[in-house]
Amino acid sequence: MTDQLYQEIILDHYKHPHGRGLRDPYSGEAHHVNPTCGDEITVRVTDDLSDISYDGMGCSISQASASVLHELLKGKPIGEAAKIHEAFVELMQGRGQVEPDEEVLGDGIAFAGVARYPARVKCALLPWMAFKDAAARAGVEVTV
Amino acid sequence: MTDQLYQEIILDHYKHPHGRGLRDPYSGEAHHVNPTCGDEITVRVTDDLSDISYDGMGCSISQASASVLHELLKGKPIGEAAKIHEAFVELMQGRGQVEPDEEVLGDGIAFAGVARYPARVKCALLPWMAFKDAAARAGVEVTV
Amino acid sequence: MTAFDVARVREDFPILSREINGHPLVYLDSANTSHKPVQVLDVMRTYWERHNANVSRSVHTLGTESTTAYEDARAKVATFIGARSPDEVVFTKNSTEAINLVAHSLGASVGPGDEVVISEMEHHSNIVPWQLLCERTGATLRWFGITDDGLLDESGLAELINERTRIVSLVHMSNILGTINDVSRIIARAHEVGAQVLLDCSQSVPHLPLDVVELGADLIAFTGHKMLGPTGIGVLWARADLLREMPPFLGGGSMIETVTMERTTYAAPPARFEAGTPPIAEAVGLGAAVDYLSAIGMREIHEHEIELTGYALKTLAGIDGVRVYGPGTPDGRGGTVSFDVAGVHPHDVGQILDDLGVEVRVGHHCARPVCARFGVSSMTRASFYLYNTTAEIDALAAGVEQVKKVFS
Amino acid sequence: MTAFDVARVREDFPILSREINGHPLVYLDSANTSHKPVQVLDVMRTYWERHNANVSRSVHTLGTESTTAYEDARAKVATFIGARSPDEVVFTKNSTEAINLVAHSLGASVGPGDEVVISEMEHHSNIVPWQLLCERTGATLRWFGITDDGLLDESGLAELINERTRIVSLVHMSNILGTINDVSRIIARAHEVGAQVLLDCSQSVPHLPLDVVELGADLIAFTGHKMLGPTGIGVLWARADLLREMPPFLGGGSMIETVTMERTTYAAPPARFEAGTPPIAEAVGLGAAVDYLSAIGMREIHEHEIELTGYALKTLAGIDGVRVYGPGTPDGRGGTVSFDVAGVHPHDVGQILDDLGVEVRVGHHCARPVCARFGVSSMTRASFYLYNTTAEIDALAAGVEQVKKVFS
Ligand SMILES: Cc1ncc(COP(=O)(O)O)c(C=O)c1O
Ligand SMILES: Cc1ncc(COP(=O)(O)O)c(C=O)c1O
């Protein structure tokens, strides 16, 4: 059962996170909390997305999700980042009915299994929501 | 069924109440309300119980009960009034298990049937509780 | 279901086969509380026997199932009243709590000089919270009166609702007169002066098709047990943007974002207003009730009740010594008919009727100012729902004749 | 019942025969909410199918039966906790509402300069109402700390509770550390300075024999769903003389004596604090739960849980990388055991355990300050009740080994 959830890719990102740690300079920062479990994340972005840095405490899903976010969005043109962001959110909110596109989501497709666990969807989305807020504060709209 | 409740004696007292109307002089007065139905009664007593007067709006049970109270307690020595008061309250709170003593309660025994109707016990007791308060204010304790 | 079939509906309500004092139960007290169909009872039982867990707090399977069931119920209720989003639906314990919530939360910014407007037609649950608010804050409580026909008296509207008015809280359908208040002019005037309007829909949501967007109020309150649901659950609906600005009322688990010893921040609505373990099974039951009502159709139910009300008004008008309060025709009124039997106290009317298995409510119906307005201390009330029949109204009429005989 | 027979007890709980992800359900989350025995479900079903009506408002047969059932439930609860009279028992919707009620009602006479004392060990439901009270009134909130062993730190007692202290509100048994607080010294000190003491007994009343007179607090709060009863019902107990002096909190039907447009007077307790239609069926269910618990015996239940707790503490201590929070032996603690698996986030622990049918709670358990005190953002918690077995604790241990394997 939880094999679907804890895919190798997710455990890899969890154990070896990409781009972790808060860095300067940045143009926008946001701090988000999952009220149920107390997990937290802080995300910083530059206004051209040339860097996305983050730090926080959380479960494997939220930590791996932050690492994947960093990998997928860092350095991307804003329009493309917005599309990837939307695809990821759609995948998470699809209750397991959405077929992920590897072209767009890369390692993110490993999260398809998470969508079947409503209680964990919030974990996976935590960094993405914080990123969106941080980007907005940097003047970057990631809504397509 | 309700024949037990609406005994002839009760209906008689209701249609032809004894001693109804507020009179002067008096030493203590109390106004009681039944919060469920809005029924009200005001009772006045002199400090020797030589007069007990009352007025109010209420159902047949509460009105008849006031009339019976007037008949039973007016002019009685305080000790005896206290005993009758206690016997009536006991009868009402006895859930139909208490055998009333006609020697003590006179027409009050007609209320034995009321004790089987928890919702109506409050109606029957309304004047008796107001009387007790009025008496207390007149310096008369009717607790035995 | 194509045509409304009251006989089939009755089969869903086990209690209706009960006898009272040797007579078949004739339950005419649904405005007080309604009975529950097996469909609602079964859903709750299944919830407890299969899915029971606390919500929003556990990642385990039972917790996830419970949370889904609870949030599905919220979505069903939202759809039932035409809310734009489930997030506009707050679960409370009853209407009364919902109104108190508003009085505390919206009321937190009310002060001396401000005015709150209610009416003489209100249930105590829509009076006392505002009296308490005015005591706490020094605001002034003002009232719409009632006309002799039992309608809201709007003659002083322009003055009564003015630039000092902050909150207007009115009953949508009176639980004692049956009047369905056309509140459109009042809402328009309130919005003109920037006041918020709360409607007490405790009696309307169970009996009429209702759409909050069409209605135009800012908030509404209603209660599960009057609409085939269990006790222990009520609803506050409010416009999302208003709800987002409202401060919390009860504090505790599940309504927080972060708690520290120094400072707490609060979750977004609806969670912000649902402190502690909510009435989970009760919400699930209310969801099932809403499914049941929708399957039959609120329009069909309303029409059935209009028929019963017309029949009752005619039947009661034909009895010597009976006086009906409120509107005299089914136009603009619901299936709640209060009346007086000349010379007999309502308590006695109710008692004799009960002896015949006919269950009506007597007393002030938690609307003492209405009784005072009509110069009585109490009234007898028959109220109808989807499971009632004209034959039951005949039983009521026969009972009233018996009342007159006993007290002649 | 002479000897405690867990196998027989389990037969009363239909949900325990469920499977989760292909494994038998191992429910170790009763501190969050408990399951319900058929005895409770049947009583509620019978209430709805035979006696359903509103209480305290109707003279008819159903109304009388409902009122009797509701008041009998109150009397049962009163007896269960050793209250001197049923009138000391107020029904609320949960513990959280009971605590908020006190914060508003007793809190109405609190002002700037006054102090309210709670502890770092509290559930959010016993923190936020007091933070809100202090914001409203300008009073100061003060806290008992927690020792490294997970006990209340009483070292500053004499200063912390002083002549400015008005209310002391403490958890009786911690829902996260399991600590059962011996509050006798604190109560004595509070009474010395004239403060009232509220105990949050949400976790103790379901699990221990408890007598309010012996306990010596002025008020206690607890909640139905954690003690085999339904959701939607909680209890505030308070000494009769204190309750009589407390002003109302929620306003509405059934809590009044007389309502006029100018002025309202209030009913005596407990009615004064039960505005609106109460959770009637839920009270009846709680009454049945209390009957069930009493028939088995609270002492027997407590002993069974001590055995489970001892077994769990020993078993968990034997697993490499597992650290238990709170007292290390069953002395002075209840059957609630929070722990940490080195290097694995509790969310992940809970998820893998759920995969094996083992339902534990993970997160901050609505007690974030406790997590902060021990330097973590969340914990994994196993909590036991009368229906749990040592075999289930073995299943938990096996699950933890599996967790370690996945995340090694
Ligand atoms: C110690 C403690 N206090 C208060 C509460 C709140 O109880 P409820 O959510 O039923 O209001 C709980 C349980 O959630 C608890 O464990
Ligand atoms: C018009 C109206 N408002 C409010 C209420 C209060 O509802 P509840 O008692 O469920 O809080 C009622 C019913 O009692 C009602 O009829």
PDB file of N, CA and C in Angstrom, chain C residues 110-187:
ATOM      1  N   VAL C 110     -18.799  46.302  17.793  1.00  0.00           N
ATOM      2  CA  VAL C 110     -19.942  47.184  18.074  1.00  0.00           C
ATOM      3  C   VAL C 110     -19.656  47.945  19.371  1.00  0.00           C
ATOM      4  N   GLY C 111     -20.080  49.188  19.427  1.00  0.00           N
ATOM      5  CA  GLY C 111     -19.832  49.979  20.632  1.00  0.00           C
ATOM      6  C   GLY C 111     -20.970  50.933  20.947  1.00  0.00           C
ATOM      7  N   PRO C 112     -20.791  51.768  21.963  1.00  0.00           N
ATOM      8  CA  PRO C 112     -21.822  52.726  22.359  1.00  0.00           C
ATOM      9  C   PRO C 112     -22.197  53.609  21.170  1.00  0.00           C
ATOM     10  N   GLY C 113     -23.478  53.887  21.028  1.00  0.00           N
ATOM     11  CA  GLY C 113     -23.934  54.706  19.907  1.00  0.00           C
ATOM     12  C   GLY C 113     -24.366  53.868  18.723  1.00  0.00           C
ATOM     13  N   ASP C 114     -23.796  52.669  18.605  1.00  0.00           N
ATOM     14  CA  ASP C 114     -24.215  51.763  17.525  1.00  0.00           C
ATOM     15  C   ASP C 114     -25.592  51.192  17.845  1.00  0.00           C
ATOM     16  N   GLU C 115     -26.265  50.766  16.788  1.00  0.00           N
ATOM     17  CA  GLU C 115     -27.585  50.166  16.992  1.00  0.00           C
ATOM     18  C   GLU C 115     -27.671  48.782  16.360  1.00  0.00           C
ATOM     19  N   VAL C 116     -28.418  47.919  17.040  1.00  0.00           N
ATOM     20  CA  VAL C 116     -28.719  46.582  16.537  1.00  0.00           C
ATOM     21  C   VAL C 116     -30.232  46.506  16.425  1.00  0.00           C
ATOM     22  N   VAL C 117     -30.715  45.977  15.297  1.00  0.00           N
ATOM     23  CA  VAL C 117     -32.163  45.961  15.074  1.00  0.00           C
ATOM     24  C   VAL C 117     -32.660  44.532  14.963  1.00  0.00           C
ATOM     25  N   ILE C 118     -33.638  44.195  15.787  1.00  0.00           N
ATOM     26  CA  ILE C 118     -34.305  42.897  15.667  1.00  0.00           C
ATOM     27  C   ILE C 118     -35.807  43.165  15.538  1.00  0.00           C
ATOM     28  N   SER C 119     -36.650  42.191  15.860  1.00  0.00           N
ATOM     29  CA  SER C 119     -38.089  42.452  15.776  1.00  0.00           C
ATOM     30  C   SER C 119     -38.804  41.803  16.947  1.00  0.00           C
ATOM     31  N   GLU C 120     -40.047  42.229  17.097  1.00  0.00           N
ATOM     32  CA  GLU C 120     -40.908  41.696  18.148  1.00  0.00           C
ATOM     33  C   GLU C 120     -41.290  40.243  17.837  1.00  0.00           C
ATOM     34  N   MET C 121     -40.998  39.805  16.606  1.00  0.00           N
ATOM     35  CA  MET C 121     -41.431  38.473  16.160  1.00  0.00           C
ATOM     36  C   MET C 121     -40.378  37.402  16.426  1.00  0.00           C
ATOM     37  N   GLU C 122     -39.263  37.795  17.052  1.00  0.00           N
ATOM     38  CA  GLU C 122     -38.139  36.864  17.180  1.00  0.00           C
ATOM     39  C   GLU C 122     -38.364  35.770  18.215  1.00  0.00           C
ATOM     40  N   HIS C 123     -37.717  34.660  17.963  1.00  0.00           N
ATOM     41  CA  HIS C 123     -37.520  33.594  18.940  1.00  0.00           C
ATOM     42  C   HIS C 123     -36.537  34.124  19.996  1.00  0.00           C
ATOM     43  N   HIS C 124     -36.678  33.680  21.235  1.00  0.00           N
ATOM     44  CA  HIS C 124     -35.753  34.139  22.287  1.00  0.00           C
ATOM     45  C   HIS C 124     -34.291  33.989  21.868  1.00  0.00           C
ATOM     46  N   SER C 125     -34.021  32.978  21.039  1.00  0.00           N
ATOM     47  CA  SER C 125     -32.634  32.759  20.605  1.00  0.00           C
ATOM     48  C   SER C 125     -32.131  33.870  19.693  1.00  0.00           C
ATOM     49  N   ASN C 126     -33.046  34.662  19.163  1.00  0.00           N
ATOM     50  CA  ASN C 126     -32.623  35.819  18.377  1.00  0.00           C
ATOM     51  C   ASN C 126     -32.955  37.132  19.097  1.00  0.00           C
ATOM     52  N   ILE C 127     -33.179  37.041  20.390  1.00  0.00           N
ATOM     53  CA  ILE C 127     -33.394  38.244  21.216  1.00  0.00           C
ATOM     54  C   ILE C 127     -32.276  38.340  22.252  1.00  0.00           C
ATOM     55  N   VAL C 128     -32.172  37.286  23.066  1.00  0.00           N
ATOM     56  CA  VAL C 128     -31.267  37.359  24.219  1.00  0.00           C
ATOM     57  C   VAL C 128     -29.809  37.611  23.809  1.00  0.00           C
ATOM     58  N   PRO C 129     -29.287  36.958  22.741  1.00  0.00           N
ATOM     59  CA  PRO C 129     -27.882  37.243  22.379  1.00  0.00           C
ATOM     60  C   PRO C 129     -27.646  38.723  22.102  1.00  0.00           C
ATOM     61  N   TRP C 130     -28.658  39.403  21.566  1.00  0.00           N
ATOM     62  CA  TRP C 130     -28.508  40.826  21.231  1.00  0.00           C
ATOM     63  C   TRP C 130     -28.692  41.694  22.461  1.00  0.00           C
ATOM     64  N   GLN C 131     -29.554  41.282  23.361  1.00  0.00           N
ATOM     65  CA  GLN C 131     -29.666  42.023  24.633  1.00  0.00           C
ATOM     66  C   GLN C 131     -28.337  41.931  25.373  1.00  0.00           C
ATOM     67  N   LEU C 132     -27.762  40.730  25.384  1.00  0.00           N
ATOM     68  CA  LEU C 132     -26.471  40.553  26.063  1.00  0.00           C
ATOM     69  C   LEU C 132     -25.380  41.369  25.374  1.00  0.00           C
ATOM     70  N   LEU C 133     -25.396  41.382  24.040  1.00  0.00           N
ATOM     71  CA  LEU C 133     -24.398  42.179  23.307  1.00  0.00           C
ATOM     72  C   LEU C 133     -24.524  43.654  23.682  1.00  0.00           C
ATOM     73  N   CYS C 134     -25.745  44.141  23.710  1.00  0.00           N
ATOM     74  CA  CYS C 134     -25.937  45.564  24.019  1.00  0.00           C
ATOM     75  C   CYS C 134     -25.515  45.872  25.454  1.00  0.00           C
ATOM     76  N   GLU C 135     -25.773  44.935  26.371  1.00  0.00           N
ATOM     77  CA  GLU C 135     -25.290  45.130  27.749  1.00  0.00           C
ATOM     78  C   GLU C 135     -23.763  45.190  27.789  1.00  0.00           C
ATOM     79  N   ARG C 136     -23.117  44.291  27.030  1.00  0.00           N
ATOM     80  CA  ARG C 136     -21.648  44.242  27.038  1.00  0.00           C
ATOM     81  C   ARG C 136     -21.025  45.492  26.436  1.00  0.00           C
ATOM     82  N   THR C 137     -21.689  46.042  25.406  1.00  0.00           N
ATOM     83  CA  THR C 137     -21.015  47.041  24.590  1.00  0.00           C
ATOM     84  C   THR C 137     -21.593  48.444  24.719  1.00  0.00           C
ATOM     85  N   GLY C 138     -22.789  48.567  25.297  1.00  0.00           N
ATOM     86  CA  GLY C 138     -23.415  49.884  25.344  1.00  0.00           C
ATOM     87  C   GLY C 138     -24.136  50.250  24.059  1.00  0.00           C
ATOM     88  N   ALA C 139     -24.253  49.310  23.125  1.00  0.00           N
ATOM     89  CA  ALA C 139     -25.034  49.578  21.915  1.00  0.00           C
ATOM     90  C   ALA C 139     -26.521  49.576  22.269  1.00  0.00           C
ATOM     91  N   THR C 140     -27.332  50.078  21.335  1.00  0.00           N
ATOM     92  CA  THR C 140     -28.779  50.189  21.581  1.00  0.00           C
ATOM     93  C   THR C 140     -29.526  49.147  20.759  1.00  0.00           C
ATOM     94  N   LEU C 141     -30.474  48.469  21.412  1.00  0.00           N
ATOM     95  CA  LEU C 141     -31.270  47.458  20.719  1.00  0.00           C
ATOM     96  C   LEU C 141     -32.590  48.090  20.280  1.00  0.00           C
ATOM     97  N   ARG C 142     -32.914  47.920  19.001  1.00  0.00           N
ATOM     98  CA  ARG C 142     -34.173  48.479  18.494  1.00  0.00           C
ATOM     99  C   ARG C 142     -34.990  47.383  17.815  1.00  0.00           C
ATOM    100  N   TRP C 143     -36.276  47.608  17.694  1.00  0.00           N
ATOM    101  CA  TRP C 143     -37.194  46.538  17.295  1.00  0.00           C
ATOM    102  C   TRP C 143     -38.153  46.956  16.192  1.00  0.00           C
ATOM    103  N   PHE C 144     -38.347  46.074  15.219  1.00  0.00           N
ATOM    104  CA  PHE C 144     -39.516  46.163  14.351  1.00  0.00           C
ATOM    105  C   PHE C 144     -40.720  45.646  15.134  1.00  0.00           C
ATOM    106  N   GLY C 145     -41.859  46.300  14.971  1.00  0.00           N
ATOM    107  CA  GLY C 145     -43.087  45.801  15.585  1.00  0.00           C
ATOM    108  C   GLY C 145     -43.776  44.784  14.675  1.00  0.00           C
ATOM    109  N   ILE C 146     -44.940  44.331  15.119  1.00  0.00           N
ATOM    110  CA  ILE C 146     -45.745  43.366  14.362  1.00  0.00           C
ATOM    111  C   ILE C 146     -47.105  44.007  14.080  1.00  0.00           C
ATOM    112  N   THR C 147     -47.606  43.850  12.866  1.00  0.00           N
ATOM    113  CA  THR C 147     -48.942  44.373  12.557  1.00  0.00           C
ATOM    114  C   THR C 147     -50.000  43.426  13.126  1.00  0.00           C
ATOM    115  N   ASP C 148     -51.247  43.881  13.129  1.00  0.00           N
ATOM    116  CA  ASP C 148     -52.330  43.032  13.631  1.00  0.00           C
ATOM    117  C   ASP C 148     -52.468  41.743  12.828  1.00  0.00           C
ATOM    118  N   ASP C 149     -52.064  41.796  11.573  1.00  0.00           N
ATOM    119  CA  ASP C 149     -52.137  40.585  10.736  1.00  0.00           C
ATOM    120  C   ASP C 149     -50.961  39.648  10.964  1.00  0.00           C
ATOM    121  N   GLY C 150     -50.060  40.038  11.827  1.00  0.00           N
ATOM    122  CA  GLY C 150     -48.926  39.152  12.111  1.00  0.00           C
ATOM    123  C   GLY C 150     -47.781  39.322  11.136  1.00  0.00           C
ATOM    124  N   LEU C 151     -47.668  40.507  10.543  1.00  0.00           N
ATOM    125  CA  LEU C 151     -46.535  40.767   9.635  1.00  0.00           C
ATOM    126  C   LEU C 151     -45.555  41.714  10.309  1.00  0.00           C
ATOM    127  N   LEU C 152     -44.333  41.754   9.810  1.00  0.00           N
ATOM    128  CA  LEU C 152     -43.377  42.752  10.292  1.00  0.00           C
ATOM    129  C   LEU C 152     -43.899  44.125   9.900  1.00  0.00           C
ATOM    130  N   ASP C 153     -43.871  45.045  10.830  1.00  0.00           N
ATOM    131  CA  ASP C 153     -44.323  46.413  10.555  1.00  0.00           C
ATOM    132  C   ASP C 153     -43.146  47.216  10.015  1.00  0.00           C
ATOM    133  N   GLU C 154     -43.170  47.442   8.724  1.00  0.00           N
ATOM    134  CA  GLU C 154     -42.044  48.131   8.091  1.00  0.00           C
ATOM    135  C   GLU C 154     -42.259  49.639   8.002  1.00  0.00           C
ATOM    136  N   SER C 155     -43.311  50.132   8.637  1.00  0.00           N
ATOM    137  CA  SER C 155     -43.651  51.555   8.426  1.00  0.00           C
ATOM    138  C   SER C 155     -42.507  52.492   8.831  1.00  0.00           C
ATOM    139  N   GLY C 156     -41.762  52.134   9.870  1.00  0.00           N
ATOM    140  CA  GLY C 156     -40.685  53.039  10.301  1.00  0.00           C
ATOM    141  C   GLY C 156     -39.317  52.670   9.747  1.00  0.00           C
ATOM    142  N   LEU C 157     -39.309  51.833   8.711  1.00  0.00           N
ATOM    143  CA  LEU C 157     -38.053  51.270   8.204  1.00  0.00           C
ATOM    144  C   LEU C 157     -36.899  52.262   8.044  1.00  0.00           C
ATOM    145  N   ALA C 158     -37.200  53.372   7.363  1.00  0.00           N
ATOM    146  CA  ALA C 158     -36.128  54.315   7.012  1.00  0.00           C
ATOM    147  C   ALA C 158     -35.469  54.903   8.259  1.00  0.00           C
ATOM    148  N   GLU C 159     -36.245  55.074   9.325  1.00  0.00           N
ATOM    149  CA  GLU C 159     -35.673  55.643  10.538  1.00  0.00           C
ATOM    150  C   GLU C 159     -35.050  54.544  11.404  1.00  0.00           C
ATOM    151  N   LEU C 160     -35.729  53.415  11.442  1.00  0.00           N
ATOM    152  CA  LEU C 160     -35.299  52.324  12.308  1.00  0.00           C
ATOM    153  C   LEU C 160     -33.920  51.805  11.883  1.00  0.00           C
ATOM    154  N   ILE C 161     -33.744  51.672  10.576  1.00  0.00           N
ATOM    155  CA  ILE C 161     -32.429  51.278  10.077  1.00  0.00           C
ATOM    156  C   ILE C 161     -31.757  52.520   9.512  1.00  0.00           C
ATOM    157  N   ASN C 162     -30.712  52.967  10.199  1.00  0.00           N
ATOM    158  CA  ASN C 162     -30.085  54.244   9.849  1.00  0.00           C
ATOM    159  C   ASN C 162     -28.570  54.097   9.908  1.00  0.00           C
ATOM    160  N   GLU C 163     -27.870  55.201   9.774  1.00  0.00           N
ATOM    161  CA  GLU C 163     -26.408  55.084   9.657  1.00  0.00           C
ATOM    162  C   GLU C 163     -25.743  54.596  10.956  1.00  0.00           C
ATOM    163  N   ARG C 164     -26.493  54.556  12.055  1.00  0.00           N
ATOM    164  CA  ARG C 164     -25.916  53.993  13.291  1.00  0.00           C
ATOM    165  C   ARG C 164     -26.097  52.463  13.365  1.00  0.00           C
ATOM    166  N   THR C 165     -26.926  51.940  12.475  1.00  0.00           N
ATOM    167  CA  THR C 165     -27.235  50.505  12.524  1.00  0.00           C
ATOM    168  C   THR C 165     -26.050  49.668  12.071  1.00  0.00           C
ATOM    169  N   ARG C 166     -25.675  48.699  12.877  1.00  0.00           N
ATOM    170  CA  ARG C 166     -24.546  47.838  12.527  1.00  0.00           C
ATOM    171  C   ARG C 166     -25.000  46.448  12.110  1.00  0.00           C
ATOM    172  N   ILE C 167     -25.976  45.920  12.832  1.00  0.00           N
ATOM    173  CA  ILE C 167     -26.440  44.554  12.569  1.00  0.00           C
ATOM    174  C   ILE C 167     -27.968  44.546  12.605  1.00  0.00           C
ATOM    175  N   VAL C 168     -28.563  43.857  11.635  1.00  0.00           N
ATOM    176  CA  VAL C 168     -30.007  43.631  11.633  1.00  0.00           C
ATOM    177  C   VAL C 168     -30.195  42.120  11.684  1.00  0.00           C
ATOM    178  N   SER C 169     -30.951  41.632  12.666  1.00  0.00           N
ATOM    179  CA  SER C 169     -31.130  40.186  12.773  1.00  0.00           C
ATOM    180  C   SER C 169     -32.607  39.861  12.890  1.00  0.00           C
ATOM    181  N   LEU C 170     -33.129  39.158  11.885  1.00  0.00           N
ATOM    182  CA  LEU C 170     -34.572  38.939  11.797  1.00  0.00           C
ATOM    183  C   LEU C 170     -34.908  37.489  11.520  1.00  0.00           C
ATOM    184  N   VAL C 171     -36.082  37.102  11.989  1.00  0.00           N
ATOM    185  CA  VAL C 171     -36.554  35.756  11.718  1.00  0.00           C
ATOM    186  C   VAL C 171     -37.084  35.707  10.288  1.00  0.00           C
ATOM    187  N   HIS C 172     -36.703  34.652   9.572  1.00  0.00           N
ATOM    188  CA  HIS C 172     -37.183  34.510   8.192  1.00  0.00           C
ATOM    189  C   HIS C 172     -38.607  33.972   8.184  1.00  0.00           C
ATOM    190  N   MET C 173     -38.828  32.903   8.944  1.00  0.00           N
ATOM    191  CA  MET C 173     -40.210  32.420   9.116  1.00  0.00           C
ATOM    192  C   MET C 173     -40.461  32.300  10.603  1.00  0.00           C
ATOM    193  N   SER C 174     -41.538  32.917  11.054  1.00  0.00           N
ATOM    194  CA  SER C 174     -41.842  32.926  12.481  1.00  0.00           C
ATOM    195  C   SER C 174     -42.242  31.535  12.961  1.00  0.00           C
ATOM    196  N   ASN C 175     -41.696  31.138  14.110  1.00  0.00           N
ATOM    197  CA  ASN C 175     -42.017  29.817  14.650  1.00  0.00           C
ATOM    198  C   ASN C 175     -43.336  29.827  15.405  1.00  0.00           C
ATOM    199  N   ILE C 176     -43.983  30.992  15.506  1.00  0.00           N
ATOM    200  CA  ILE C 176     -45.229  31.046  16.278  1.00  0.00           C
ATOM    201  C   ILE C 176     -46.387  31.553  15.418  1.00  0.00           C
ATOM    202  N   LEU C 177     -46.130  32.520  14.568  1.00  0.00           N
ATOM    203  CA  LEU C 177     -47.192  33.044  13.703  1.00  0.00           C
ATOM    204  C   LEU C 177     -47.189  32.372  12.336  1.00  0.00           C
ATOM    205  N   GLY C 178     -46.097  31.725  11.992  1.00  0.00           N
ATOM    206  CA  GLY C 178     -46.003  31.081  10.686  1.00  0.00           C
ATOM    207  C   GLY C 178     -45.633  32.037   9.562  1.00  0.00           C
ATOM    208  N   THR C 179     -45.639  33.333   9.838  1.00  0.00           N
ATOM    209  CA  THR C 179     -45.322  34.343   8.820  1.00  0.00           C
ATOM    210  C   THR C 179     -43.969  34.096   8.160  1.00  0.00           C
ATOM    211  N   ILE C 180     -43.977  34.124   6.820  1.00  0.00           N
ATOM    212  CA  ILE C 180     -42.697  34.119   6.097  1.00  0.00           C
ATOM    213  C   ILE C 180     -42.411  35.572   5.736  1.00  0.00           C
ATOM    214  N   ASN C 181     -41.388  36.121   6.322  1.00  0.00           N
ATOM    215  CA  ASN C 181     -41.116  37.545   6.122  1.00  0.00           C
ATOM    216  C   ASN C 181     -40.429  37.805   4.787  1.00  0.00           C
ATOM    217  N   ASP C 182     -41.035  38.689   4.004  1.00  0.00           N
ATOM    218  CA  ASP C 182     -40.373  39.162   2.793  1.00  0.00           C
ATOM    219  C   ASP C 182     -39.396  40.241   3.249  1.00  0.00           C
ATOM    220  N   VAL C 183     -38.132  39.878   3.280  1.00  0.00           N
ATOM    221  CA  VAL C 183     -37.142  40.757   3.901  1.00  0.00           C
ATOM    222  C   VAL C 183     -36.368  41.577   2.878  1.00  0.00           C
ATOM    223  N   SER C 184     -36.816  41.580   1.622  1.00  0.00           N
ATOM    224  CA  SER C 184     -36.008  42.219   0.569  1.00  0.00           C
ATOM    225  C   SER C 184     -35.816  43.723   0.806  1.00  0.00           C
ATOM    226  N   ARG C 185     -36.874  44.419   1.178  1.00  0.00           N
ATOM    227  CA  ARG C 185     -36.733  45.875   1.400  1.00  0.00           C
ATOM    228  C   ARG C 185     -35.825  46.159   2.595  1.00  0.00           C
ATOM    229  N   ILE C 186     -35.985  45.337   3.624  1.00  0.00           N
ATOM    230  CA  ILE C 186     -35.174  45.555   4.833  1.00  0.00           C
ATOM    231  C   ILE C 186     -33.692  45.316   4.525  1.00  0.00           C
ATOM    232  N   ILE C 187     -33.430  44.252   3.779  1.00  0.00           N
ATOM    233  CA  ILE C 187     -32.031  43.967   3.430  1.00  0.00           C
ATOM    234  C   ILE C 187     -31.457  45.110   2.582  1.00  0.00           C
TER     235      ILE C 187
END
